[in-house]
């Protein structure tokens, strides 16, 4: 399997190269040249456990990695999860199921991809002998998950940019209390989008990228999207035969990485009914799916900070397919959007996507309501998924993207309960190490040069 860039101005590359680059050198995002047809594998894959399903799925994509190595990589990636099902489904009632994606080491869905990515990097460094520097920008959970996926991996130095004061104190502790000397959490002034913009500019400096062996862990990395595809498949198999083709997957969304993975699985021939993109008050995607206009707005910090995003990087991957795989059109749209902060699609077709928006007041009310109705505690991101139309008649599977204990203040305000988790309790007694850096590409590069 080969991989192309959505902007179409670089040669096709192998899986390992796409993973190593993260962002394509032309500024585009990697995608498989052709999507494989999964419908022919469904019968054979039905009863597989999580790791085996992951391995079978990746065998179709990571075709330049030999089978034994792939097996070793995947089997190491899900052994730090605290539930034997890895991604268990909880049934709340006939029309409402929850897919719990928070059983990994940092208690958010991003562990699914980053535990695996850490092992891909390690295998690659063993193969090439070349050390790498990982640079990421985080709105909270990516950074923690990336750091824990890369912790203790030889040859990797990790730099994570995050907006100072705009992530939860526990998220910050997960990044800054590791005690690892190859991990650098960089606190910047500004929003997540500022961090992401600066990061993208650093990646475009090819000389610098080569100098430090730069690689990306943001949701632009293809391996992350593919890793996320696996739990959609797994959930599809775990739903009963009567409902699995009628169920809408509801995805709390920021950067569009999570829901894009589900959509790709559907495009590969798995008959998933549809998707609801659940945003918080930062609703660029809700506005897109309801009006056809993709327009940048200021980020308004919310109680669901990992979704406080306006520029949804992974949208470009969907766009590539939406414009009929026309890379020139993708370039034109991204150029216009970059220049004017807006793109208006004439006759925009969202296909099987629907969308919703939930503000902070509603999030709190939902946490309370779900607790009263089902005795179940949802974190503020997952709560956005519970904003349902008055009469939902078809079944929904809501993806629970984080453990409620990561956001104890919001939970306490809503239901007067203490949300805790042993791994978070342990962090409170450790010392915190972070670095303040200006959110300019120059300042970031200088810091990295000094620390690789
Ligand atoms: C990252 C994150 C999201 C948003 O996921 P995207 O892939 O950016 O759409 C939602 N909830 C939580 C808890 C997250 O960490």
Tab-separated table of C-alpha atoms and ligand atoms in Angstrom:
chain	number	residue	atom	x	y	z
A	1	UNK	CA	0.000	0.000	0.000
A	2	UNK	CA	1.294	3.460	-0.953
A	3	UNK	CA	0.331	6.825	0.494
A	4	UNK	CA	-0.340	10.131	-1.234
A	5	UNK	CA	-0.585	13.703	0.007
A	6	UNK	CA	-3.945	15.498	-0.101
A	7	UNK	CA	-2.113	18.371	-1.830
A	8	UNK	CA	-0.720	16.084	-4.521
A	9	UNK	CA	2.714	17.686	-4.853
A	10	UNK	CA	4.969	14.961	-3.473
A	11	UNK	CA	5.644	11.411	-4.663
A	12	UNK	CA	3.755	8.504	-3.115
A	13	UNK	CA	5.471	7.006	-0.067
A	14	UNK	CA	5.432	3.809	1.983
A	15	UNK	CA	3.547	3.397	5.252
A	16	UNK	CA	6.721	3.817	7.325
A	17	UNK	CA	7.700	7.005	5.516
A	18	UNK	CA	4.210	8.473	5.937
A	19	UNK	CA	4.378	7.693	9.656
A	20	UNK	CA	7.874	9.123	9.934
A	21	UNK	CA	6.947	12.391	8.164
A	22	UNK	CA	3.634	12.978	9.895
A	23	UNK	CA	2.799	15.986	7.720
A	24	UNK	CA	3.635	15.597	4.009
A	25	UNK	CA	6.412	17.923	2.761
A	26	UNK	CA	3.917	19.857	0.583
A	27	UNK	CA	1.861	20.728	3.657
A	28	UNK	CA	-0.776	18.087	2.888
A	29	UNK	CA	-1.882	15.046	4.864
A	30	UNK	CA	-1.172	11.446	3.898
A	31	UNK	CA	-3.916	9.055	2.813
A	32	UNK	CA	-3.865	5.571	1.292
A	33	UNK	CA	-3.770	5.712	-2.509
A	34	UNK	CA	-6.706	3.301	-2.500
A	35	UNK	CA	-8.947	2.370	0.396
A	36	UNK	CA	-9.081	-1.405	0.825
A	37	UNK	CA	-12.463	-3.154	0.845
A	38	UNK	CA	-13.079	-4.409	4.379
A	39	UNK	CA	-16.449	-5.991	3.637
A	40	UNK	CA	-14.670	-9.136	2.436
A	41	UNK	CA	-12.971	-9.531	5.851
A	42	UNK	CA	-15.938	-8.926	8.131
A	43	UNK	CA	-16.900	-12.563	8.593
A	44	UNK	CA	-13.354	-13.615	9.311
A	45	UNK	CA	-12.724	-10.732	11.757
A	46	UNK	CA	-15.978	-10.905	13.702
A	47	UNK	CA	-14.763	-12.717	16.857
A	48	UNK	CA	-11.230	-11.304	17.119
A	49	UNK	CA	-10.031	-9.695	20.322
A	50	UNK	CA	-8.860	-6.109	20.194
A	51	UNK	CA	-5.153	-6.639	19.531
A	52	UNK	CA	-5.775	-9.341	16.916
A	53	UNK	CA	-8.279	-7.151	15.109
A	54	UNK	CA	-5.791	-4.290	15.165
A	55	UNK	CA	-3.098	-6.502	13.711
A	56	UNK	CA	-5.364	-7.847	10.951
A	57	UNK	CA	-6.406	-4.301	10.045
A	58	UNK	CA	-2.863	-2.895	9.998
A	59	UNK	CA	-1.612	-5.805	7.900
A	60	UNK	CA	-3.571	-4.192	5.034
A	61	UNK	CA	-1.850	-0.833	5.492
A	62	UNK	CA	1.603	-1.369	7.006
A	63	UNK	CA	2.666	-3.493	4.072
A	64	UNK	CA	6.331	-2.526	4.339
A	65	UNK	CA	6.599	-3.866	7.897
A	66	UNK	CA	7.058	-7.596	8.178
A	67	UNK	CA	4.344	-9.657	9.804
A	68	UNK	CA	6.275	-10.734	12.876
A	69	UNK	CA	7.409	-7.227	13.621
A	70	UNK	CA	3.860	-5.928	13.213
A	71	UNK	CA	2.621	-8.607	15.576
A	72	UNK	CA	5.215	-7.596	18.182
A	73	UNK	CA	4.384	-3.888	17.814
A	74	UNK	CA	0.626	-4.355	18.150
A	75	UNK	CA	0.740	-6.875	20.969
A	76	UNK	CA	2.784	-4.468	23.107
A	77	UNK	CA	0.431	-1.549	22.480
A	78	UNK	CA	-2.697	-2.546	24.375
A	79	UNK	CA	-1.213	-4.181	27.463
A	80	UNK	CA	-1.370	-1.031	29.590
A	81	UNK	CA	-5.167	-0.734	29.357
A	82	UNK	CA	-7.123	-1.378	32.529
A	83	UNK	CA	-10.076	-3.207	30.967
A	84	UNK	CA	-9.690	-6.622	29.307
A	85	UNK	CA	-12.104	-5.523	26.541
A	86	UNK	CA	-9.799	-2.507	25.811
A	87	UNK	CA	-12.816	-0.614	24.403
A	88	UNK	CA	-15.851	-1.898	26.335
A	89	UNK	CA	-19.414	-0.965	25.389
A	90	UNK	CA	-21.800	0.025	28.180
A	91	UNK	CA	-25.519	-0.188	27.464
A	92	UNK	CA	-27.526	2.592	29.093
A	93	UNK	CA	-30.840	1.835	27.378
A	94	UNK	CA	-32.215	0.542	24.071
A	95	UNK	CA	-31.164	3.540	22.050
A	96	UNK	CA	-28.105	4.610	23.971
A	97	UNK	CA	-24.804	2.772	24.220
A	98	UNK	CA	-21.451	4.178	25.287
A	99	UNK	CA	-18.116	3.074	23.861
A	100	UNK	CA	-15.601	3.675	26.646
A	101	UNK	CA	-12.324	4.796	25.116
A	102	UNK	CA	-10.694	5.882	28.365
A	103	UNK	CA	-9.086	2.723	29.704
A	104	UNK	CA	-5.561	3.537	28.506
A	105	UNK	CA	-2.682	4.955	30.583
A	106	UNK	CA	-3.740	8.634	30.290
A	107	UNK	CA	-7.493	7.972	30.442
A	108	UNK	CA	-8.420	9.443	27.054
A	109	UNK	CA	-9.059	7.901	23.631
A	110	UNK	CA	-5.770	9.241	22.315
A	111	UNK	CA	-3.939	6.404	24.059
A	112	UNK	CA	-5.301	4.014	21.413
A	113	UNK	CA	-3.227	5.675	18.744
A	114	UNK	CA	-0.264	6.915	20.723
A	115	UNK	CA	0.610	3.691	22.511
A	116	UNK	CA	0.786	2.117	19.061
A	117	UNK	CA	2.630	5.026	17.448
A	118	UNK	CA	5.306	4.920	20.176
A	119	UNK	CA	5.978	1.304	19.278
A	120	UNK	CA	6.079	2.062	15.533
A	121	UNK	CA	8.679	4.756	16.223
A	122	UNK	CA	10.733	2.447	18.391
A	123	UNK	CA	10.739	-0.267	15.723
A	124	UNK	CA	11.744	2.292	13.111
A	125	UNK	CA	14.647	3.617	15.208
A	126	UNK	CA	15.838	0.058	15.775
A	127	UNK	CA	15.723	-0.496	12.029
A	128	UNK	CA	17.437	2.729	10.904
A	129	UNK	CA	19.593	3.591	13.923
A	130	UNK	CA	18.516	7.248	13.463
A	131	UNK	CA	17.191	9.098	16.539
A	132	UNK	CA	14.067	11.236	16.109
A	133	UNK	CA	12.553	14.340	17.658
A	134	UNK	CA	8.843	14.326	18.090
A	135	UNK	CA	7.013	17.638	18.054
A	136	UNK	CA	3.335	17.951	18.859
A	137	UNK	CA	0.818	20.582	19.856
A	138	UNK	CA	-1.891	19.671	22.302
A	139	UNK	CA	-5.180	20.978	23.584
A	140	UNK	CA	-4.646	18.706	26.573
A	141	UNK	CA	-5.003	14.994	26.005
A	142	UNK	CA	-2.755	14.463	22.975
A	143	UNK	CA	0.295	15.725	24.818
A	144	UNK	CA	-0.234	13.461	27.774
A	145	UNK	CA	-0.996	10.466	25.577
A	146	UNK	CA	2.011	11.189	23.327
A	147	UNK	CA	4.360	11.554	26.257
A	148	UNK	CA	3.157	8.290	27.759
A	149	UNK	CA	3.332	6.526	24.390
A	150	UNK	CA	6.955	7.644	23.966
A	151	UNK	CA	8.152	7.394	27.542
A	152	UNK	CA	11.214	5.206	27.814
A	153	UNK	CA	11.584	4.785	24.033
A	154	UNK	CA	15.274	4.943	23.190
A	155	UNK	CA	16.288	7.531	20.582
A	156	UNK	CA	13.158	9.675	20.930
A	157	UNK	CA	13.133	13.217	22.316
A	158	UNK	CA	9.614	14.570	22.766
A	159	UNK	CA	8.527	18.235	22.628
A	160	UNK	CA	4.900	19.068	23.314
A	161	UNK	CA	3.487	22.594	22.895
A	162	UNK	CA	0.420	23.489	24.910
A	163	UNK	CA	-1.486	26.703	25.692
A	164	UNK	CA	-0.411	27.742	29.181
A	165	UNK	CA	-3.310	27.884	31.628
A	166	UNK	CA	-5.822	26.559	29.110
A	167	UNK	CA	-5.614	22.862	29.837
A	168	UNK	CA	-6.849	21.204	32.999
A	169	UNK	CA	-4.395	21.003	35.939
A	170	UNK	CA	-4.530	17.198	35.832
A	171	UNK	CA	-3.826	17.128	32.097
A	172	UNK	CA	-0.845	19.356	32.782
A	173	UNK	CA	0.363	17.062	35.554
A	174	UNK	CA	0.137	14.050	33.260
A	175	UNK	CA	2.598	15.801	30.926
A	176	UNK	CA	4.895	17.510	33.385
A	177	UNK	CA	5.257	14.977	36.215
A	178	UNK	CA	6.788	12.101	34.276
A	179	UNK	CA	10.292	12.552	35.666
A	180	UNK	CA	11.614	11.628	32.182
A	181	UNK	CA	14.638	13.551	30.873
A	182	UNK	CA	13.785	13.151	27.176
A	183	UNK	CA	10.388	14.837	27.490
A	184	UNK	CA	9.902	18.616	27.203
A	185	UNK	CA	6.448	20.097	27.839
A	186	UNK	CA	6.507	23.637	26.370
A	187	UNK	CA	3.948	26.082	27.757
A	188	UNK	CA	3.149	28.886	25.280
A	189	UNK	CA	1.088	32.076	25.535
A	190	UNK	CA	-2.013	31.862	23.350
A	191	UNK	CA	-4.516	29.273	22.199
A	192	UNK	CA	-4.164	25.738	20.888
A	193	UNK	CA	-4.565	27.069	17.353
A	194	UNK	CA	-1.550	29.386	17.912
A	195	UNK	CA	0.483	26.388	19.046
A	196	UNK	CA	-0.661	24.335	16.087
A	197	UNK	CA	0.095	27.105	13.588
A	198	UNK	CA	3.611	27.579	14.964
A	199	UNK	CA	4.157	23.842	14.882
A	200	UNK	CA	3.075	23.572	11.250
A	201	UNK	CA	5.554	26.293	10.282
A	202	UNK	CA	8.368	24.436	12.054
A	203	UNK	CA	7.491	21.335	10.025
A	204	UNK	CA	7.713	23.272	6.774
A	205	UNK	CA	11.372	24.095	7.450
A	206	UNK	CA	12.808	21.038	5.747
A	207	UNK	CA	16.408	21.783	6.661
A	208	UNK	CA	15.519	21.935	10.316
A	209	UNK	CA	13.305	18.846	10.019
A	210	UNK	CA	16.207	16.842	8.613
A	211	UNK	CA	18.628	18.237	11.180
A	212	UNK	CA	16.651	17.013	14.197
A	213	UNK	CA	14.853	14.040	12.618
A	214	UNK	CA	11.503	15.728	13.083
A	215	UNK	CA	8.321	13.707	13.381
A	216	UNK	CA	4.736	14.567	14.299
A	217	UNK	CA	2.388	12.953	16.771
A	218	UNK	CA	-0.578	15.212	16.180
A	219	UNK	CA	-3.715	13.750	14.746
A	220	UNK	CA	-2.294	14.601	11.327
A	221	UNK	CA	-0.161	11.445	11.626
A	222	UNK	CA	-1.682	8.740	9.459
A	223	UNK	CA	-0.886	5.970	11.959
A	224	UNK	CA	-3.090	7.685	14.506
A	225	UNK	CA	-6.062	7.802	12.175
A	226	UNK	CA	-5.625	4.148	11.250
A	227	UNK	CA	-5.243	3.117	14.903
A	228	UNK	CA	-8.535	4.854	15.639
A	229	UNK	CA	-10.263	3.002	12.812
A	230	UNK	CA	-9.836	-0.193	14.811
A	231	UNK	CA	-12.215	0.686	17.646
A	232	UNK	CA	-14.969	1.599	15.186
A	233	UNK	CA	-14.644	-1.845	13.673
A	234	UNK	CA	-14.439	-3.453	17.093
A	235	UNK	CA	-17.548	-1.595	18.284
A	236	UNK	CA	-19.398	-2.526	15.110
A	237	UNK	CA	-18.725	-6.192	15.875
A	238	UNK	CA	-19.687	-5.829	19.542
A	239	UNK	CA	-23.111	-4.296	18.790
A	240	UNK	CA	-25.859	-6.859	18.385
A	241	UNK	CA	-26.613	-7.925	14.823
A	242	UNK	CA	-30.039	-6.195	14.870
A	243	UNK	CA	-28.710	-2.759	15.747
A	244	UNK	CA	-25.214	-2.546	14.317
A	245	UNK	CA	-26.309	-1.269	10.913
A	246	UNK	CA	-28.866	1.134	12.388
A	247	UNK	CA	-26.600	2.751	14.939
A	248	UNK	CA	-25.287	6.283	14.586
A	249	UNK	CA	-21.814	6.733	16.041
A	250	UNK	CA	-21.705	9.974	18.011
A	251	UNK	CA	-18.260	11.512	18.292
A	252	UNK	CA	-17.221	14.412	20.537
A	253	UNK	CA	-15.126	16.331	18.011
A	254	UNK	CA	-12.381	18.940	17.885
A	255	UNK	CA	-9.725	18.302	15.267
A	256	UNK	CA	-11.922	15.862	13.306
A	257	UNK	CA	-9.382	13.043	13.738
A	258	UNK	CA	-11.532	10.668	15.714
A	259	UNK	CA	-14.682	10.868	13.608
A	260	UNK	CA	-12.679	10.843	10.369
A	261	UNK	CA	-11.357	7.392	11.323
A	262	UNK	CA	-14.927	6.121	11.680
A	263	UNK	CA	-15.925	7.651	8.389
A	264	UNK	CA	-12.979	5.972	6.641
A	265	UNK	CA	-14.079	2.603	8.032
A	266	UNK	CA	-17.498	3.253	6.525
A	267	UNK	CA	-15.889	4.237	3.198
A	268	UNK	CA	-13.993	0.931	3.299
A	269	UNK	CA	-17.278	-0.943	3.115
A	270	UNK	CA	-18.321	-1.429	6.740
A	271	UNK	CA	-22.050	-0.613	6.819
A	272	UNK	CA	-22.066	1.960	9.634
A	273	UNK	CA	-25.300	3.948	9.530
A	274	UNK	CA	-23.821	7.407	10.092
A	275	UNK	CA	-21.993	9.811	12.355
A	276	UNK	CA	-22.926	12.751	14.515
A	277	UNK	CA	-20.160	15.302	14.948
A	278	UNK	CA	-20.711	16.613	18.480
A	279	UNK	CA	-18.925	19.924	19.071
A	280	UNK	CA	-18.776	22.162	22.113
A	281	UNK	CA	-19.315	25.923	21.756
A	282	UNK	CA	-16.356	26.012	19.356
A	283	UNK	CA	-18.592	24.886	16.569
A	284	UNK	CA	-16.830	25.444	13.239
A	285	UNK	CA	-17.698	21.896	12.204
A	286	UNK	CA	-21.297	22.098	13.374
A	287	UNK	CA	-21.678	25.259	11.302
A	288	UNK	CA	-20.064	23.556	8.327
A	289	UNK	CA	-22.349	20.528	8.471
A	290	UNK	CA	-25.436	22.634	9.033
A	291	UNK	CA	-24.729	25.532	6.616
A	292	UNK	CA	-21.968	24.482	4.194
A	293	UNK	CA	-19.745	27.374	5.255
A	294	UNK	CA	-16.383	26.633	6.848
A	295	UNK	CA	-15.572	29.825	8.723
A	296	UNK	CA	-12.938	30.512	11.338
A	297	UNK	CA	-14.036	32.072	14.599
A	298	UNK	CA	-12.154	32.974	17.784
A	299	UNK	CA	-11.607	30.078	20.168
A	300	UNK	CA	-13.784	30.445	23.280
A	301	UNK	CA	-12.305	28.352	26.126
A	302	UNK	CA	-14.857	25.837	27.425
A	303	UNK	CA	-15.204	23.126	30.079
A	304	UNK	CA	-14.374	20.580	27.357
A	305	UNK	CA	-10.905	21.986	26.557
A	306	UNK	CA	-9.707	19.177	24.281
A	307	UNK	CA	-12.335	20.315	21.804
A	308	UNK	CA	-11.466	24.037	21.988
A	309	UNK	CA	-10.345	24.060	18.393
A	310	UNK	CA	-11.399	26.021	15.344
A	311	UNK	CA	-9.008	24.844	12.651
A	312	UNK	CA	-9.856	21.152	12.373
A	313	UNK	CA	-6.674	19.804	10.722
A	314	UNK	CA	-8.111	16.464	9.707
A	315	UNK	CA	-10.953	18.086	7.843
A	316	UNK	CA	-8.542	18.284	4.893
A	317	UNK	CA	-8.612	14.490	4.612
A	318	UNK	CA	-12.404	14.464	4.334
A	319	UNK	CA	-12.202	17.364	1.914
A	320	UNK	CA	-9.938	15.381	-0.407
A	321	UNK	CA	-12.684	12.799	-0.891
A	322	UNK	CA	-15.494	15.379	-0.839
A	323	UNK	CA	-13.997	17.195	-3.885
A	324	UNK	CA	-13.577	13.935	-5.792
A	325	UNK	CA	-9.864	13.442	-4.971
A	326	UNK	CA	-8.931	16.615	-6.791
A	327	UNK	CA	-5.687	17.777	-5.123
A	328	UNK	CA	-5.654	21.099	-6.999
A	329	UNK	CA	-9.097	21.832	-5.600
A	330	UNK	CA	-7.917	20.897	-2.079
A	331	UNK	CA	-4.985	23.314	-2.455
A	332	UNK	CA	-7.278	26.070	-3.681
A	333	UNK	CA	-9.748	25.602	-0.809
A	334	UNK	CA	-7.019	25.442	1.856
A	335	UNK	CA	-5.336	28.504	0.341
A	336	UNK	CA	-8.584	30.473	0.379
A	337	UNK	CA	-9.322	29.374	3.919
A	338	UNK	CA	-5.834	30.310	5.075
A	339	UNK	CA	-6.049	33.713	3.405
A	340	UNK	CA	-9.604	34.720	4.313
A	341	UNK	CA	-10.561	32.438	7.213
A	342	UNK	CA	-13.555	31.210	5.264
A	343	UNK	CA	-14.662	28.884	2.524
A	344	UNK	CA	-18.211	28.657	1.240
A	345	UNK	CA	-19.088	25.371	-0.434
A	346	UNK	CA	-21.845	25.567	-3.021
A	347	UNK	CA	-24.075	22.529	-2.566
A	348	UNK	CA	-22.081	21.028	0.313
A	349	UNK	CA	-22.895	17.357	0.819
A	350	UNK	CA	-22.263	16.074	4.350
A	351	UNK	CA	-23.358	12.561	3.361
A	352	UNK	CA	-24.084	10.481	6.465
A	353	UNK	CA	-22.743	13.159	8.834
A	354	UNK	CA	-25.012	15.106	11.126
A	355	UNK	CA	-23.846	17.508	13.834
A	356	UNK	CA	-24.679	19.124	17.147
A	357	UNK	CA	-23.310	21.889	19.375
A	358	UNK	CA	-23.313	21.963	23.174
A	359	UNK	CA	-22.426	24.986	25.297
A	360	UNK	CA	-20.965	24.919	28.821
A	361	UNK	CA	-24.305	25.317	30.600
A	362	UNK	CA	-25.744	22.427	28.627
A	363	UNK	CA	-22.688	20.274	29.325
A	364	UNK	CA	-23.208	20.691	33.042
A	365	UNK	CA	-26.941	19.957	32.756
A	366	UNK	CA	-26.222	16.845	30.693
A	367	UNK	CA	-23.688	15.487	33.203
A	368	UNK	CA	-26.383	15.882	35.843
A	369	UNK	CA	-29.132	14.335	33.725
A	370	UNK	CA	-27.117	11.311	32.648
A	371	UNK	CA	-26.126	10.717	36.261
A	372	UNK	CA	-29.766	10.923	37.385
A	373	UNK	CA	-31.127	8.759	34.572
A	374	UNK	CA	-28.478	6.054	34.490
A	375	UNK	CA	-26.200	6.489	37.520
A	376	UNK	CA	-23.402	6.945	34.969
A	377	UNK	CA	-20.817	9.745	35.090
A	378	UNK	CA	-19.690	11.285	31.798
A	379	UNK	CA	-16.763	13.668	31.327
A	380	UNK	CA	-17.512	17.106	29.789
A	381	UNK	CA	-16.369	16.052	26.284
A	382	UNK	CA	-18.481	12.917	26.258
A	383	UNK	CA	-21.402	14.987	27.569
A	384	UNK	CA	-21.532	16.801	24.208
A	385	UNK	CA	-22.416	13.463	22.626
A	386	UNK	CA	-25.488	13.229	24.850
A	387	UNK	CA	-27.084	16.316	23.373
A	388	UNK	CA	-29.785	14.369	21.608
A	389	UNK	CA	-32.817	15.500	19.693
A	390	UNK	CA	-35.953	15.256	21.820
A	391	UNK	CA	-37.081	12.102	20.051
A	392	UNK	CA	-34.174	9.874	19.153
A	393	UNK	CA	-35.762	6.758	17.769
A	394	UNK	CA	-32.703	5.119	16.237
A	395	UNK	CA	-29.880	3.717	18.364
A	396	UNK	CA	-26.806	5.785	19.090
A	397	UNK	CA	-23.365	4.704	20.235
A	398	UNK	CA	-21.696	7.591	22.016
A	399	UNK	CA	-17.925	7.555	22.115
A	400	UNK	CA	-16.704	8.373	25.638
A	401	UNK	CA	-13.436	10.124	24.883
A	402	UNK	CA	-12.114	10.742	28.416
A	403	UNK	CA	-12.511	9.446	31.952
A	404	UNK	CA	-14.529	11.852	34.134
A	405	UNK	CA	-11.751	11.890	36.752
A	406	UNK	CA	-9.664	14.058	34.389
A	407	UNK	CA	-12.160	16.897	34.953
A	408	UNK	CA	-13.072	16.670	38.640
A	409	UNK	CA	-14.113	20.328	39.067
A	410	UNK	CA	-16.700	20.259	36.288
A	411	UNK	CA	-18.028	16.933	37.540
A	412	UNK	CA	-18.207	18.195	41.106
A	413	UNK	CA	-20.071	21.330	40.079
A	414	UNK	CA	-22.613	19.296	38.139
A	415	UNK	CA	-23.333	16.374	40.463
A	416	UNK	CA	-21.492	17.085	43.754
A	417	UNK	CA	-19.521	13.860	43.348
A	418	UNK	CA	-15.774	13.355	43.531
A	419	UNK	CA	-14.550	11.784	40.299
A	420	UNK	CA	-11.231	10.058	40.960
A	421	UNK	CA	-8.870	7.523	39.446
A	422	UNK	CA	-5.843	5.945	41.150
A	423	UNK	CA	-3.388	6.925	38.389
A	424	UNK	CA	-4.353	10.594	38.790
A	425	UNK	CA	-4.151	10.532	42.571
A	426	UNK	CA	-0.562	9.349	42.310
A	427	UNK	CA	0.415	12.389	40.189
A	428	UNK	CA	-0.471	14.916	42.851
A	429	UNK	CA	2.607	14.223	44.945
A	430	UNK	CA	5.129	14.477	42.074
A	431	UNK	CA	7.033	17.613	41.056
A	432	UNK	CA	6.103	19.466	37.890
A	433	UNK	CA	8.643	20.410	35.171
A	434	UNK	CA	7.637	22.696	32.290
A	435	UNK	CA	9.346	25.216	29.997
A	436	UNK	CA	7.995	28.584	28.848
A	437	UNK	CA	8.594	29.272	25.151
A	438	UNK	CA	7.237	31.977	22.824
A	439	UNK	CA	4.800	30.585	20.266
A	440	UNK	CA	6.999	31.566	17.297
A	441	UNK	CA	8.610	28.983	15.019
A	442	UNK	CA	12.054	30.530	15.718
A	443	UNK	CA	11.747	30.252	19.486
A	444	UNK	CA	10.520	26.664	19.229
A	445	UNK	CA	13.338	25.661	16.887
A	446	UNK	CA	15.937	27.270	19.112
A	447	UNK	CA	14.636	25.407	22.146
A	448	UNK	CA	14.612	22.108	20.282
A	449	UNK	CA	18.147	22.579	18.896
A	450	UNK	CA	19.379	23.216	22.419
A	451	UNK	CA	17.760	20.060	23.795
A	452	UNK	CA	18.070	17.251	21.233
B	1	LIG	C1	-8.820	15.085	21.534
B	1	LIG	C2	-10.109	14.929	22.224
B	1	LIG	C3	-11.317	15.143	21.561
B	1	LIG	C4	-11.377	15.630	20.120
B	1	LIG	O1	-10.932	14.633	19.216
B	1	LIG	P1	-10.569	15.039	17.707
B	1	LIG	O2	-9.921	13.856	17.124
B	1	LIG	O3	-9.631	16.207	17.818
B	1	LIG	O4	-11.839	15.401	17.028
B	1	LIG	C5	-12.496	14.917	22.250
B	1	LIG	N1	-12.485	14.530	23.545
B	1	LIG	C6	-11.340	14.321	24.212
B	1	LIG	C7	-11.403	13.913	25.637
B	1	LIG	C8	-10.114	14.500	23.578
B	1	LIG	O5	-8.976	14.284	24.256
